[in-house]
Structures are given as structure tokens and as C-alpha cells.
Amino acid sequence: MRTKLAAGNWKMNGTRAMLSELDAMADAAAKGTAEVLICPPAPLLAAATGHGQVAIGGQDCHSAQSGAHTGDVSAPMLADAGARFVILGHSERRTDHGETDAAVRDKCKSAWEAGLTAIVCVGETLAQYESSNTLDIIGGQLAGSIPDAATGHNLVVAYEPVWAIGTGKVPTTDEIGNVHDFIRARLERRFGAGVGRSVRLLYGGSVKGSNAAEIFATSNVDGALVGGASLKAADFVPIIDALNASS
Ligand code: PGA
């Protein structure tokens, strides 16, 4: 049985004043069995810990554990600040910073060495979606971005169609289900049925309180990676509640 996960990605938003939002999220987390995670900007990590059952994660890490890499943050630093998770290979990192699958795989190894659970993001662009290349793209990203030592504990995969992020556009639940079933099959084929079935699969891209229940009822969807609607408790709590209400 996979524990559901409601993960919020604050991206480059928020100062310490926003951390009060975590209190109501912690209240919602305490009411159910789903895990609740917020990934704030790195300067807020340490201050974001200690809000009940709200786990904290980073949004990226360097592949090295330390060294001369100005402006970067390493996985052991995230862990030291209280993070348990790290998002890797988000499409904004892949686009803004040219991150390749190989770079994501190296970061993932570093995250695992530091004891973090990596949330590896995959997803097709609009052009790839429109030319029906979605499964080829996702298959390639999975093969290239995930190292060999994956387990149900150290890996979460987030399927985030690039064209659905921050746009209000969402694939149909059939489309989401097809991609999640495909990801599950690929993980089972590569890592064996035990590991493949234990890795949690999140959907991300314009998840809101109003569409969460429908998405959570979809095959192989174990939760969501939420951007805009994770910034305020008033928007994120309905998503947490919908996840807890899903079977
Ligand atoms: P969104 O972002 O919920 O604002 O669409 C999702 C994400 O980028 O993780």
C-alpha cells in the first residue's frame, strides 16, 4: 500500500511571513494518512521545519556534496536544514538551467547519498504532446534520469506535462491514467515488481481543489505535485483533504 503524498512546490515565492500558511496545512495533515510536503525556496528551509506533520523538501540540489560551486546547494545541506525530500529535474530547471537527464541522474545519486527522497519530474512539451510523442519522451526521461538503486523509499516520480504547468490546462483523466500506467509498467520492468509497485507517482500541472478529487481517482495516481495552489493554505488544504478522501 503506497502512502499518498500531497507535495507543494513554492518555486521562487515566499518570505518568512508566508510560513504561517504551514500551520493550517499541518492541521489538515493531522486529520488524515496522506503525507504532506512543502518545498520552499532554500533560504526558508530551516525556518519551515517544525510545523507538525508537514515535511520539508528542497527544489533542487547540486550533484556534488560540497565544493567550489557558487550559488548552489548540496543534498547534505538540504538534509542538515531539515529536508527529507528534494524535487529534481523540474521542467523549469530543465528549461532555465539546461538540465539534462544525465545531470538529473547525478543529482539523484547525491540526494540518495544524503538520505533524501528524490521526486524526479518527467513530462512532455506541448509540441511533443501534439505530435503524440508523450510516452516516448517519458520513457526516455525515466531511463535517463533515474539511477539504478531506486526503491519505494528513495524515489517518487512526478508526471508534469510542461504545457499544464501554471496554465490552467489539464490533460483528461484518461490521458493522465495512461501515462501513469506506462510509468508504473516501466518502473516494474526495470526495477522488478516489488520496487516498481512501491514507488509513488504524482501528477502535477494546474492541480486545484476543484479538480483534485477527479485526478486522485485516476489509475496509479498516488498524489500531486502542486505549484500555485500550494502557496496558500486556503488553496492547498482542499487538495490535502481530497487526497485523504480518495481511496
Ligand atoms: P502548477 O505547478 O500547480 O502551478 O501548475 C506545478 C509544478 O510546477 O510543480
Coordinates of C-alpha atoms and ligand atoms in Angstrom, one line a residue:
M1 CA 0.0 0.0 0.0
R2 CA 1.6 3.3 -1.1
T3 CA 1.2 6.3 1.3
K4 CA -0.4 9.2 -0.6
L5 CA 1.6 12.3 -1.0
A6 CA 0.5 15.9 -1.4
A7 CA 3.6 17.9 -2.3
G8 CA 3.7 21.7 -2.7
N9 CA 6.4 23.4 -4.7
W10 CA 6.7 27.1 -3.8
K11 CA 9.2 27.8 -6.6
M12 CA 10.8 31.2 -6.2
N13 CA 7.9 32.5 -4.0
G14 CA 7.7 33.3 -0.3
T15 CA 9.5 35.0 2.6
R16 CA 9.3 34.1 6.3
A17 CA 6.0 35.8 6.6
M18 CA 4.4 33.1 4.4
L19 CA 5.4 30.3 6.7
S20 CA 2.3 31.0 8.8
E21 CA 0.4 29.2 6.0
L22 CA 2.0 26.0 7.2
D23 CA 0.0 25.9 10.4
A24 CA -3.3 25.3 8.7
M25 CA -1.6 22.8 6.3
A26 CA -0.3 21.0 9.4
D27 CA -3.9 20.8 10.8
A28 CA -5.1 19.3 7.6
A29 CA -2.2 16.8 7.6
A30 CA -3.0 15.7 11.1
K31 CA -6.5 14.7 10.0
G32 CA -5.5 12.0 7.5
T33 CA -2.9 9.5 6.5
A34 CA -1.6 11.3 3.4
E35 CA 1.9 12.7 3.7
V36 CA 2.1 16.5 3.2
L37 CA 5.2 18.1 1.9
I38 CA 6.2 21.7 1.2
C39 CA 9.3 22.6 -0.9
P40 CA 10.0 26.2 -0.1
P41 CA 12.9 28.3 -1.5
A42 CA 16.2 27.3 0.1
P43 CA 16.6 30.3 2.4
L44 CA 13.3 29.3 4.1
L45 CA 14.1 25.6 4.6
A46 CA 15.3 25.6 8.2
A47 CA 12.6 28.1 9.3
A48 CA 9.9 26.0 7.6
T49 CA 10.6 22.9 9.7
G50 CA 8.7 22.1 12.9
H51 CA 5.1 22.6 11.6
G52 CA 3.5 19.4 12.7
Q53 CA 3.4 16.7 10.1
V54 CA 4.3 19.0 7.2
A55 CA 7.5 17.6 5.8
I56 CA 10.0 19.9 4.1
G57 CA 11.9 19.5 0.8
G58 CA 14.3 21.2 -1.5
Q59 CA 13.6 22.2 -5.1
D60 CA 17.0 21.2 -6.5
C61 CA 20.4 20.1 -5.4
H62 CA 23.9 20.0 -6.8
S63 CA 25.4 16.7 -7.8
A64 CA 28.4 17.2 -5.6
Q65 CA 28.3 17.0 -1.8
S66 CA 30.3 20.2 -1.3
G67 CA 32.9 22.4 -3.1
A68 CA 33.5 25.4 -5.3
H69 CA 30.0 25.9 -6.8
T70 CA 28.9 29.4 -6.1
G71 CA 25.2 29.8 -5.6
D72 CA 24.4 26.1 -5.4
V73 CA 23.0 24.0 -2.6
S74 CA 24.0 20.4 -1.9
A75 CA 21.9 17.5 -0.8
P76 CA 23.6 17.1 2.6
M77 CA 22.9 20.9 3.2
L78 CA 19.2 20.3 2.5
A79 CA 19.2 17.3 4.8
D80 CA 21.0 19.3 7.5
A81 CA 18.4 22.1 7.2
G82 CA 15.7 19.5 7.9
A83 CA 14.6 18.5 4.4
R84 CA 13.5 14.9 3.8
F85 CA 12.8 15.3 0.1
V86 CA 14.2 17.1 -3.0
I87 CA 12.5 17.8 -6.3
L88 CA 14.8 17.0 -9.2
G89 CA 14.5 17.7 -12.9
H90 CA 11.5 20.0 -12.7
S91 CA 10.8 21.3 -16.2
E92 CA 11.7 24.8 -15.1
R93 CA 15.2 23.6 -14.1
R94 CA 15.5 21.6 -17.4
T95 CA 14.5 24.8 -19.3
D96 CA 16.1 27.6 -17.3
H97 CA 19.3 25.8 -16.4
G98 CA 19.6 23.3 -19.3
E99 CA 19.4 20.3 -17.0
T100 CA 19.8 17.0 -18.9
D101 CA 18.6 13.6 -17.9
A102 CA 22.2 12.7 -17.1
A103 CA 22.5 15.8 -14.8
V104 CA 19.3 14.8 -13.0
R105 CA 20.5 11.3 -12.5
D106 CA 23.8 12.6 -10.9
K107 CA 21.8 14.9 -8.6
C108 CA 19.6 11.9 -7.7
K109 CA 22.6 9.8 -6.7
S110 CA 23.8 12.7 -4.5
A111 CA 20.3 13.1 -2.9
W112 CA 20.2 9.4 -2.1
E113 CA 23.7 9.5 -0.5
A114 CA 22.4 12.3 1.8
G115 CA 19.3 10.1 2.7
L116 CA 16.8 12.3 0.8
T117 CA 13.8 11.0 -1.2
A118 CA 14.1 12.3 -4.7
I119 CA 10.9 13.5 -6.6
V120 CA 12.1 13.1 -10.2
C121 CA 10.0 15.1 -12.6
V122 CA 9.2 14.0 -16.2
G123 CA 6.8 15.5 -18.7
E124 CA 6.4 16.3 -22.4
T125 CA 6.2 19.8 -24.0
L126 CA 3.1 21.0 -25.9
A127 CA 4.8 20.2 -29.3
Q128 CA 5.7 16.7 -28.1
Y129 CA 2.1 16.2 -26.8
E130 CA 0.6 17.4 -30.1
S131 CA 2.8 15.1 -32.1
S132 CA 1.8 12.2 -29.9
N133 CA 5.3 11.6 -28.6
T134 CA 4.3 11.7 -24.9
L135 CA 5.2 8.1 -24.0
D136 CA 8.5 8.1 -25.9
I137 CA 9.6 11.2 -24.1
I138 CA 8.5 10.0 -20.7
G139 CA 10.2 6.6 -21.3
G140 CA 13.4 8.3 -22.3
Q141 CA 13.3 10.7 -19.3
L142 CA 12.7 7.8 -16.9
A143 CA 15.5 5.7 -18.3
G144 CA 18.0 8.6 -18.3
S145 CA 17.1 10.5 -15.1
I146 CA 16.7 7.6 -12.5
P147 CA 19.8 5.8 -11.2
D148 CA 19.8 2.0 -10.7
A149 CA 19.4 1.9 -6.9
A150 CA 15.8 3.1 -6.8
T151 CA 13.5 1.9 -4.1
G152 CA 10.0 2.8 -3.0
H153 CA 11.5 4.8 -0.2
N154 CA 14.1 6.9 -2.1
L155 CA 12.1 7.7 -5.2
V156 CA 8.9 9.4 -6.2
V157 CA 8.1 10.1 -9.8
A158 CA 6.1 13.2 -10.8
Y159 CA 4.4 13.3 -14.2
E160 CA 4.1 17.0 -15.1
P161 CA 3.2 17.8 -18.7
V162 CA 5.1 21.1 -19.4
W163 CA 2.0 22.6 -21.1
A164 CA -0.1 22.0 -18.0
I165 CA 2.2 23.8 -15.5
G166 CA 0.8 27.1 -14.4
T167 CA -1.6 27.3 -17.4
G168 CA -4.9 26.0 -16.0
K169 CA -4.8 23.3 -18.7
V170 CA -5.0 19.8 -17.5
P171 CA -4.9 16.5 -19.5
T172 CA -8.0 14.3 -19.4
T173 CA -8.0 11.8 -16.6
D174 CA -7.8 9.1 -19.3
E175 CA -4.6 10.7 -20.5
I176 CA -3.2 11.0 -17.0
G177 CA -4.1 7.4 -16.3
N178 CA -2.4 6.2 -19.5
V179 CA 0.8 8.0 -18.7
H180 CA 0.8 6.8 -15.0
D181 CA 0.1 3.2 -16.0
F182 CA 3.0 3.5 -18.5
I183 CA 5.4 4.9 -15.8
R184 CA 4.3 2.1 -13.4
A185 CA 5.0 -0.6 -16.1
R186 CA 8.4 0.9 -16.9
L187 CA 9.4 1.0 -13.3
E188 CA 8.3 -2.6 -12.8
R189 CA 10.2 -3.7 -15.8
R190 CA 13.4 -2.0 -14.8
F191 CA 13.4 -2.4 -11.0
G192 CA 11.2 -5.5 -10.6
A193 CA 7.6 -5.7 -9.5
G194 CA 8.2 -5.1 -5.8
V195 CA 10.1 -1.8 -6.2
G196 CA 8.1 -0.8 -9.3
R197 CA 4.9 -1.1 -7.4
S198 CA 6.1 0.7 -4.3
V199 CA 7.3 4.0 -6.0
R200 CA 4.8 6.7 -5.6
L201 CA 3.6 8.5 -8.8
L202 CA 2.4 12.1 -8.5
Y203 CA 0.5 14.1 -11.1
G204 CA 1.5 17.8 -11.4
G205 CA 0.2 20.7 -13.6
S206 CA -2.7 23.0 -12.6
V207 CA -3.9 20.8 -9.8
K208 CA -6.5 22.7 -7.7
G209 CA -9.1 22.0 -5.1
S210 CA -11.8 21.9 -7.9
N211 CA -10.1 19.1 -10.0
A212 CA -8.1 17.2 -7.3
A213 CA -10.7 14.6 -6.4
E214 CA -11.1 13.6 -10.1
I215 CA -7.3 13.4 -10.6
F216 CA -6.8 11.4 -7.4
A217 CA -9.4 8.8 -8.5
T218 CA -7.2 8.1 -11.6
S219 CA -5.3 4.9 -12.0
N220 CA -1.8 4.9 -10.5
V221 CA -2.1 8.5 -9.2
D222 CA -0.7 8.5 -5.6
G223 CA -0.9 12.2 -5.1
A224 CA 0.1 15.6 -6.6
L225 CA 2.9 18.0 -7.1
V226 CA 1.3 21.4 -6.8
G227 CA 2.7 24.8 -7.6
G228 CA 0.5 27.8 -7.5
A229 CA -2.2 26.2 -5.3
S230 CA 0.3 25.2 -2.6
L231 CA 1.2 28.8 -1.7
K232 CA -1.8 29.4 0.5
A233 CA -3.4 27.1 3.0
A234 CA -6.9 28.1 1.7
D235 CA -5.9 26.6 -1.7
F236 CA -3.8 23.7 -0.6
V237 CA -5.9 22.3 2.3
P238 CA -8.8 21.3 -0.1
I239 CA -6.2 19.3 -2.1
I240 CA -4.9 17.6 1.0
D241 CA -8.5 16.8 2.1
A242 CA -9.3 15.5 -1.4
L243 CA -6.3 13.2 -1.2
N244 CA -7.2 11.9 2.2
A245 CA -10.8 11.3 1.0
S246 CA -9.5 9.3 -2.1
S247 CA -9.4 5.5 -1.7
Ligands
PGA1 P1 1.2 24.5 -11.0 O1 2.7 24.0 -11.0 O2 0.5 23.7 -10.0 O3 1.3 25.9 -10.7 O4 0.7 24.2 -12.4 C1 3.0 22.6 -10.8 C2 4.5 22.4 -10.8 O5 5.3 23.1 -11.5 O6 5.0 21.6 -10.0

